Amino acid sequence: MTAERTENPQDASLSRRPARDLLAVTGLRATQQRLALTTLLFDRGDRHVSVETLHDEMVRAGAPGSISSIYRGLRDFSDMGLLRRVPVYGSTTWYDTQTGHHHHFYAVDEDRLMDVPANCITVQDLPPPPEGYELVSVDVLLRIRRKEDRQAA
């Protein structure tokens, strides 16, 4: 899981570093909980996680950490640019290990987030932001659900 990387904590490729190195580069203290969280998050490739799913994974792995430590860890990683917080309206907060700009499908009946393939969405004719503001990004969230099986009825 190691490779040549830049030392910029905002570099998305940093997430592929070993847990202890990743925490050192970002300036976060390497506690047992953070090491476990970092390993679970970044050793499985690009993925979407919620606090609840990550807590379940930590429990199954026998790793140390409470729900509150996971909330803090995800917030810290997001603040450092290692995770992208995905705004899904509802009770679940989602985080994406792929920090490059892209859009998402949200399966409402499965409470699951999926990436939209790159370059499938073009956003045009946006209004200018109010004076004194700048546009940072446009995030498209497409809510989907499985089709009902019409033949079963």
C-alpha positions in Angstrom: 0.0 0.0 0.0 3.0 2.4 -0.3 4.0 4.5 -3.2 5.8 7.7 -4.0 3.5 10.6 -2.9 3.7 14.3 -2.4 3.6 15.7 1.1 0.5 17.8 0.6 -2.3 16.5 2.9 -4.9 17.6 0.4 -3.5 15.2 -2.2 -6.0 12.4 -2.7 -3.3 9.9 -3.4 -2.1 10.3 0.2 -5.0 8.1 1.3 -3.1 5.1 -0.1 -0.3 5.5 2.4 0.1 3.2 5.4 -2.1 4.4 8.3 0.8 5.6 10.6 2.4 7.6 7.7 -0.9 9.1 6.6 -1.6 10.3 10.1 1.9 11.7 10.4 1.7 13.7 7.1 -1.7 15.2 8.2 -0.4 16.1 11.6 -3.0 13.9 13.4 -1.9 12.0 16.4 -1.7 8.2 15.8 -4.0 6.9 18.4 -5.1 3.3 18.4 -8.6 4.4 17.3 -7.3 6.6 14.5 -4.9 3.9 13.2 -7.8 1.4 13.2 -10.1 3.9 11.5 -7.5 4.8 8.9 -6.8 1.2 8.0 -10.5 0.4 7.7 -11.2 3.5 5.6 -8.3 3.4 3.2 -7.1 -0.2 2.8 -10.2 -1.1 0.7 -9.9 1.3 -2.2 -12.4 4.0 -3.0 -15.7 3.6 -1.1 -18.6 5.4 0.6 -19.1 5.0 4.3 -21.3 6.3 7.1 -20.5 6.5 10.7 -22.8 3.5 11.4 -21.4 1.2 8.7 -17.8 2.1 9.8 -18.7 1.4 13.5 -20.1 -2.0 12.5 -16.9 -2.8 10.6 -14.7 -1.7 13.6 -16.7 -3.9 15.9 -16.5 -6.9 13.6 -12.7 -6.3 13.2 -12.3 -6.2 17.0 -10.8 -2.7 16.6 -11.0 -0.1 19.4 -13.2 2.9 18.9 -16.6 4.3 19.9 -19.2 6.0 17.7 -18.0 9.4 19.0 -14.4 8.6 18.0 -15.5 7.7 14.6 -17.5 10.9 14.2 -14.4 12.9 15.3 -12.1 10.9 13.0 -14.3 11.3 10.0 -14.6 15.0 10.7 -10.8 15.3 11.1 -10.1 13.4 7.9 -12.7 15.4 6.0 -11.1 18.7 7.3 -7.7 17.5 6.1 -9.1 16.7 2.6 -8.7 12.9 2.9 -12.4 12.3 2.8 -15.2 14.1 1.0 -18.4 14.7 2.9 -21.4 14.0 0.6 -24.5 15.9 1.4 -27.4 13.5 1.4 -30.5 14.9 3.1 -31.7 12.6 5.8 -30.3 11.1 8.9 -27.2 9.5 7.5 -24.0 11.5 6.8 -21.9 9.9 4.0 -18.2 10.2 3.4 -16.3 9.3 0.2 -12.7 8.2 0.1 -12.5 9.4 -3.5 -12.0 13.2 -3.0 -11.8 14.2 -6.7 -14.9 16.0 -8.0 -17.7 13.6 -9.0 -21.4 13.1 -8.6 -23.5 10.4 -6.9 -26.5 8.2 -7.1 -28.3 7.7 -3.8 -30.4 4.5 -3.6 -33.2 5.6 -1.2 -34.6 2.1 -0.6 -31.1 0.7 0.2 -29.6 3.8 2.0 -26.6 3.4 -0.3 -24.4 5.8 -2.2 -22.8 5.1 -5.6 -20.6 7.1 -7.9 -22.0 8.4 -11.2 -19.5 7.5 -14.0 -17.2 10.4 -14.8 -18.2 13.0 -17.4 -21.9 11.8 -17.5 -23.3 15.1 -16.1 -22.8 18.5 -17.5 -24.0 21.5 -15.5 -24.6 24.7 -17.5 -26.0 28.1 -17.1 -25.4 28.5 -13.4 -26.4 31.9 -11.9 -23.5 34.0 -10.7 -23.0 33.8 -6.9 -24.0 36.8 -4.8 -21.5 39.6 -4.6 -18.6 38.7 -2.3 -19.0 34.9 -2.8 -17.4 32.5 -5.1 -18.7 29.2 -6.5 -16.7 26.3 -4.9 -18.4 23.3 -6.5 -21.6 21.8 -7.8 -22.6 18.5 -6.4 -25.3 16.5 -8.2 -27.1 13.9 -6.1 -29.5 11.6 -8.1 -32.0 9.8 -5.9 -32.8 6.4 -7.3 -34.7 3.3 -6.2 -35.1 -0.2 -7.6 -37.9 -0.7 -10.1 -40.9 -2.6 -8.8 -41.2 -6.1 -10.3 -44.3 -5.5 -12.4 -44.6 -9.2 -13.3 -44.9 -10.3 -9.6 -48.1 -8.3 -9.2 
